[in-house]
Tab-separated table of C-alpha atoms in Angstrom:
chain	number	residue	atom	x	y	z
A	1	UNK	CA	95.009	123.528	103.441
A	2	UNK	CA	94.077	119.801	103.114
A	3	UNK	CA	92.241	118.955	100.041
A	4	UNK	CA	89.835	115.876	99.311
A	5	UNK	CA	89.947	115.164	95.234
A	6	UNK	CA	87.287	112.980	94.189
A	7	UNK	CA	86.820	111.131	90.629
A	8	UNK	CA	85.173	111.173	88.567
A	9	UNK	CA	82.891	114.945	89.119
A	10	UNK	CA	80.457	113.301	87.156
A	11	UNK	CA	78.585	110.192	85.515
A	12	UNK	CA	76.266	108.578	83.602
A	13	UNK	CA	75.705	104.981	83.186
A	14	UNK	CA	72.973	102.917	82.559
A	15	UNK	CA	70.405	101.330	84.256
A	16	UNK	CA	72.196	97.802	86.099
A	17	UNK	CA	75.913	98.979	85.686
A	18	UNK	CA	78.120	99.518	88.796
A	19	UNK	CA	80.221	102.785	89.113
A	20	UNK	CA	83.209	103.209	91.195
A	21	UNK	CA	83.343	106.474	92.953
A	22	UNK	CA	86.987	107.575	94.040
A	23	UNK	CA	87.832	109.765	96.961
A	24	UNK	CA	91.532	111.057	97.957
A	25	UNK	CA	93.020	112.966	100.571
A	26	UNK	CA	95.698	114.732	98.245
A	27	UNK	CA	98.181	115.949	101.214
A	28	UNK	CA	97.121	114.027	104.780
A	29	UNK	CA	96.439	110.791	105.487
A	30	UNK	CA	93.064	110.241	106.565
A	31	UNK	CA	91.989	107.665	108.747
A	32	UNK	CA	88.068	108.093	108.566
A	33	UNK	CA	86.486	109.141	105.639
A	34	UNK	CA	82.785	109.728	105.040
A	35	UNK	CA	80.365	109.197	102.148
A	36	UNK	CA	77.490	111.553	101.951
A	37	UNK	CA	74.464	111.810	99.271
A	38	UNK	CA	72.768	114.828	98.721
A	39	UNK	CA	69.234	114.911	96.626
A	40	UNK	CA	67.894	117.727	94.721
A	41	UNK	CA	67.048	120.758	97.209
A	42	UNK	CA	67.670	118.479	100.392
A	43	UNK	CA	70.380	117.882	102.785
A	44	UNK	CA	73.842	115.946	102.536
A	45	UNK	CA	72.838	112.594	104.300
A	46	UNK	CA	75.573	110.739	105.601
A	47	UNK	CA	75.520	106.911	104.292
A	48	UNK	CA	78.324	105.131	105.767
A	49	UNK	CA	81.730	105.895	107.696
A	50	UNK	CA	84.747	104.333	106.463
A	51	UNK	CA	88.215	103.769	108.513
A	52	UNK	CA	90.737	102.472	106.834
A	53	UNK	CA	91.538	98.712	106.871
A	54	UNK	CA	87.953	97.962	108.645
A	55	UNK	CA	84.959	97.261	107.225
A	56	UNK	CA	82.603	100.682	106.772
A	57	UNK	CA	79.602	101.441	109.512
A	58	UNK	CA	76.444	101.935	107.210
A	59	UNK	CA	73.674	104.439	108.652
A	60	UNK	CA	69.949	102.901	108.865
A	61	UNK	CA	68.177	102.415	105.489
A	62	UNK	CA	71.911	102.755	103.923
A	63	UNK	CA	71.894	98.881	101.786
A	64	UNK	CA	75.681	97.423	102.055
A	65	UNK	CA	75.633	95.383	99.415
A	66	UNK	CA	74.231	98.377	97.118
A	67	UNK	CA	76.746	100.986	98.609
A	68	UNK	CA	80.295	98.781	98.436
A	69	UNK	CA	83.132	100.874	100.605
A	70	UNK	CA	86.544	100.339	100.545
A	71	UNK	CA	88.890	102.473	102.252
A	72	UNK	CA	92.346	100.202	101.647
A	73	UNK	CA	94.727	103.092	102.682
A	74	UNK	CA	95.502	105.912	104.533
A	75	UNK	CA	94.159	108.246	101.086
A	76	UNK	CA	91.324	106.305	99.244
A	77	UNK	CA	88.088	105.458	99.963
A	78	UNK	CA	86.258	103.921	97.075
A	79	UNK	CA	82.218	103.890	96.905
A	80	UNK	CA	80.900	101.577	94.000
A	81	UNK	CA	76.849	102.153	93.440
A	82	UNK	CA	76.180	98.302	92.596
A	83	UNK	CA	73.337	97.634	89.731
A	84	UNK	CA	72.889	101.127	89.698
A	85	UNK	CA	69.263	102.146	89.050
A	86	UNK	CA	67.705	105.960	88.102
A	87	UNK	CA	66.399	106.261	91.923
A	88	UNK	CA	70.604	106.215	92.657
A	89	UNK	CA	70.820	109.230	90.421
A	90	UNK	CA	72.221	111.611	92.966
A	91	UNK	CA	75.459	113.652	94.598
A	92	UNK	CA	77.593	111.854	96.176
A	93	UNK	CA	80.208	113.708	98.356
A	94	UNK	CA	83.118	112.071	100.387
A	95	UNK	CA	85.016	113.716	103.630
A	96	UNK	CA	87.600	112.848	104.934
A	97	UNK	CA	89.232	113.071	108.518
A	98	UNK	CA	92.851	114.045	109.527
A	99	UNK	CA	94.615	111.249	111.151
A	100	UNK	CA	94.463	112.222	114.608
A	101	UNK	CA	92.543	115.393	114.247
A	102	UNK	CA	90.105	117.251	115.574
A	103	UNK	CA	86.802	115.077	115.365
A	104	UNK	CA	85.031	118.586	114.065
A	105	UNK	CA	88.035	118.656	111.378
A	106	UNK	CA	86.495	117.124	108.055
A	107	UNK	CA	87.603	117.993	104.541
A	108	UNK	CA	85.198	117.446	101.817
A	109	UNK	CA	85.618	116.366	98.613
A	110	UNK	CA	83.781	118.500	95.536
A	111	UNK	CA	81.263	116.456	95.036
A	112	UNK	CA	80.117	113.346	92.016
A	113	UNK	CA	77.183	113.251	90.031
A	114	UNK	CA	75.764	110.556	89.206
A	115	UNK	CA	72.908	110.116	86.511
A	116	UNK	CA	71.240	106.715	85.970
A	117	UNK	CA	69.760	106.398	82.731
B	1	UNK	CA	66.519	112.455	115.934
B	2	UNK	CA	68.476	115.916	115.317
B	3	UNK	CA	68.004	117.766	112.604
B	4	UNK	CA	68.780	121.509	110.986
B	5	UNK	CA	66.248	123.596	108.872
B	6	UNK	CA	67.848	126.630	106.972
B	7	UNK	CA	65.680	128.787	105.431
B	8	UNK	CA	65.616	128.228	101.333
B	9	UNK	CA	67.421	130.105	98.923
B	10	UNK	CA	68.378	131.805	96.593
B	11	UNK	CA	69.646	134.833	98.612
B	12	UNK	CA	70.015	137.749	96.017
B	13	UNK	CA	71.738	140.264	97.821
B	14	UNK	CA	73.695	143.654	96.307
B	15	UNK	CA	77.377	144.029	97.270
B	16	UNK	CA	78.075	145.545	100.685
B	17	UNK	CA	74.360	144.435	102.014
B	18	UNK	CA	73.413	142.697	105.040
B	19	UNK	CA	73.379	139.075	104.958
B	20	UNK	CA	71.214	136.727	107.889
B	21	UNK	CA	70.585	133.245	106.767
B	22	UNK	CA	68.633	131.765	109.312
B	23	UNK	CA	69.288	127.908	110.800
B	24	UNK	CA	67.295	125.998	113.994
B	25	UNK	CA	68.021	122.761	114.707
B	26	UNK	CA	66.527	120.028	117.032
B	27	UNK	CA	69.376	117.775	118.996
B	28	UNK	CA	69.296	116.416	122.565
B	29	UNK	CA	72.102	117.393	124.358
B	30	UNK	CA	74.490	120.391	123.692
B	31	UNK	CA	75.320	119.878	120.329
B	32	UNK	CA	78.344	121.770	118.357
B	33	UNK	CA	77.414	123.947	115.353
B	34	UNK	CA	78.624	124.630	112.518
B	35	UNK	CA	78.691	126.905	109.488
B	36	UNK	CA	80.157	125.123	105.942
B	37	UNK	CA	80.554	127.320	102.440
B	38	UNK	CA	80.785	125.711	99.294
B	39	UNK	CA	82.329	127.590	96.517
B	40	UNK	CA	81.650	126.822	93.126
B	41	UNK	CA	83.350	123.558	91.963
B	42	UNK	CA	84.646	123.257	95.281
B	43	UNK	CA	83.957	120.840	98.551
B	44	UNK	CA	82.490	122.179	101.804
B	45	UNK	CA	84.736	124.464	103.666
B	46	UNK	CA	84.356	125.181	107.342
B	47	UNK	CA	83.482	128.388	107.979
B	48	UNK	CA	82.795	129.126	111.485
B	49	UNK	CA	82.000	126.965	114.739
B	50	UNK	CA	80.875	127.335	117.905
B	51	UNK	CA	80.097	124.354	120.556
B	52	UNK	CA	78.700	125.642	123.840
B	53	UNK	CA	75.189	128.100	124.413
B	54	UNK	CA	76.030	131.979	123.608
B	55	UNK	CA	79.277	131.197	121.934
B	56	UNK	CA	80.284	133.372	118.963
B	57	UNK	CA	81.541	132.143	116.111
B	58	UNK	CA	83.306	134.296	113.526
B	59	UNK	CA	85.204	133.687	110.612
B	60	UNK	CA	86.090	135.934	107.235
B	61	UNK	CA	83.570	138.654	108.524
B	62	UNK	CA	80.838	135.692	109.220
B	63	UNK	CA	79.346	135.489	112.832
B	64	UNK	CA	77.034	133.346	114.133
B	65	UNK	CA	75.589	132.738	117.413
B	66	UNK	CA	74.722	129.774	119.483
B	67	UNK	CA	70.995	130.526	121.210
B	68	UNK	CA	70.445	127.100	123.049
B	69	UNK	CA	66.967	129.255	124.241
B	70	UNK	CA	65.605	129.843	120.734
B	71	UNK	CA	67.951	126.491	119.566
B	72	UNK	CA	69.169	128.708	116.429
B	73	UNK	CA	72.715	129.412	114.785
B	74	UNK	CA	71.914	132.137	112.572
B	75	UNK	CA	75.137	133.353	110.216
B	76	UNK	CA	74.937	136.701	109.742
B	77	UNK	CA	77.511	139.252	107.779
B	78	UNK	CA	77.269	142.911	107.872
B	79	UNK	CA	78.713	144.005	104.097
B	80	UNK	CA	78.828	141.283	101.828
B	81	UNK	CA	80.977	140.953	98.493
B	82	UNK	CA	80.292	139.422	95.083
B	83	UNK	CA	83.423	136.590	96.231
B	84	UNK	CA	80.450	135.652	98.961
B	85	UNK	CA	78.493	134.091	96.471
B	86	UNK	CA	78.550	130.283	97.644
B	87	UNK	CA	76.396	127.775	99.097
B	88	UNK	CA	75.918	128.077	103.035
B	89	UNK	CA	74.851	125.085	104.931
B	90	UNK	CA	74.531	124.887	108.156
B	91	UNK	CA	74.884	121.403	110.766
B	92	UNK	CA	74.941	120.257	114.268
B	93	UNK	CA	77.505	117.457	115.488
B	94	UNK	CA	74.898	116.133	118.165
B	95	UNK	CA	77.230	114.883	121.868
B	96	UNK	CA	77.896	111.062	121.489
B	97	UNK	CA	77.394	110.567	118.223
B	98	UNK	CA	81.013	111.701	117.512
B	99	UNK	CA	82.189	112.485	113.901
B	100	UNK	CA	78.588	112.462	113.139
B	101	UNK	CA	77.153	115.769	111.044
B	102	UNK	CA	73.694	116.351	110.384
B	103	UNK	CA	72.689	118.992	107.808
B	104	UNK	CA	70.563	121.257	107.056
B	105	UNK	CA	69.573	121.693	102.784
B	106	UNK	CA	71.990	124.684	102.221
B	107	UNK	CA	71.106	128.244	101.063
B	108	UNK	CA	72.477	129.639	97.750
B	109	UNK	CA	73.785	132.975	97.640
B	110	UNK	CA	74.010	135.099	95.200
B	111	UNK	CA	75.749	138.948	95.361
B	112	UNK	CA	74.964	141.290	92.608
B	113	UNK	CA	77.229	144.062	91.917
């Protein structure tokens, strides 16, 4: 089956550092990809969609220049938490869309971690 | 808005019990449902879907049932194994909001031998 990698599983950086979050669709090419963040006991809330070569479509309350998405091919997205700060710390999951497919078709990435210290 | 509620885990369940995990949801519309797993280490996995009122799905022994009248998608298996053990979460792709998934917080699982 497809498979969404996503690098690193987890971090921690301090307080006012940016961290690059990597998604990949391993075998498809994914036009849309999706960055989710789920906190503690709560459910995956979907930031921002990405399509690849356009700029990404952030949800309400989502801040742009916080949450920086690139998706510059057909198999990365990129999320990069800008000046992170410990209300950041959280999982971040990515999914990702077959080119073409089925709009109920998503493949999800394992998950990243991220602590702010 | 829509939204899902799932009721909270952990599920501690022996090997070849009954399993119901129960999931409402709010949504105008007819929204599609939908039952993900997430294994240890592993993303979310679609499990089973259904996308009109009083379809079935089923999937690896999983059913679940779309009540538009009591707005619930409850998963339900009838002999569950210790490979079960997972995170269940169930979500709603509301109509017009296309790729769009809401959630609901996911219910741990846990099957005892």
């Amino acid at each position: 089956g497809a498979v969404v990698s996503q690098h690193p599983s987890w971090v921690i950086c301090k307080s006012g550092t940016s961290v690059k979050i990597e998604c990949r669709s391993l075998d498809f090419q994914a036009t849309t990809m999706f960055w989710y963040r789920q906190f503690p006991k709560q459910s995956l809330m979907l930031m921002a969609t990405s399509n690849e070569g356009s700029k990404a479509t952030y949800e309400q309350g989502v801040e742009k220049d916080k949450f920086l998405i690139n998706h510059a091919s057909l198999t990365l997205s990129t999320l990069t938490v800008t000046s992170a700060h410990p209300e950041d710390s959280s999982f971040y999951i990515c999914s990702a869309k077959v080119a073409g497919g089925s709009t109920d078709t998503q493949y999800f990435g394992p998950g990243t971690r991220l602590t702010v210290l | 808005g829509n939204s899902v509620t799932q009721m909270e885990g952990p599920v501690t369940l022996s090997e070849e019990a009954f399993l119901t995990i129960n999931c409402t949801y709010t949504a105008t519309g007819y929204p599609s449902l939908f039952w993900y797993v997430q294994y240890p280490g592993e993303g979310l996995q679609l499990l089973l879907k259904a996308t009109k009122a009083d379809d079935k799905g089923s999937n690896k022994g999983f059913e679940a049932t779309y009540r538009k009248e009591t707005t619930s998608f409850h998963l339900e298996k009838g002999s569950v194994q210790v490979s079960d053990s997972a995170v269940y979460f169930c979500a709603l792709r509301g109509t017009g909001t296309a790729s769009k998934l809401t959630f609901g917080t996911g219910t741990r699982l846990q099957v005892t031998l």
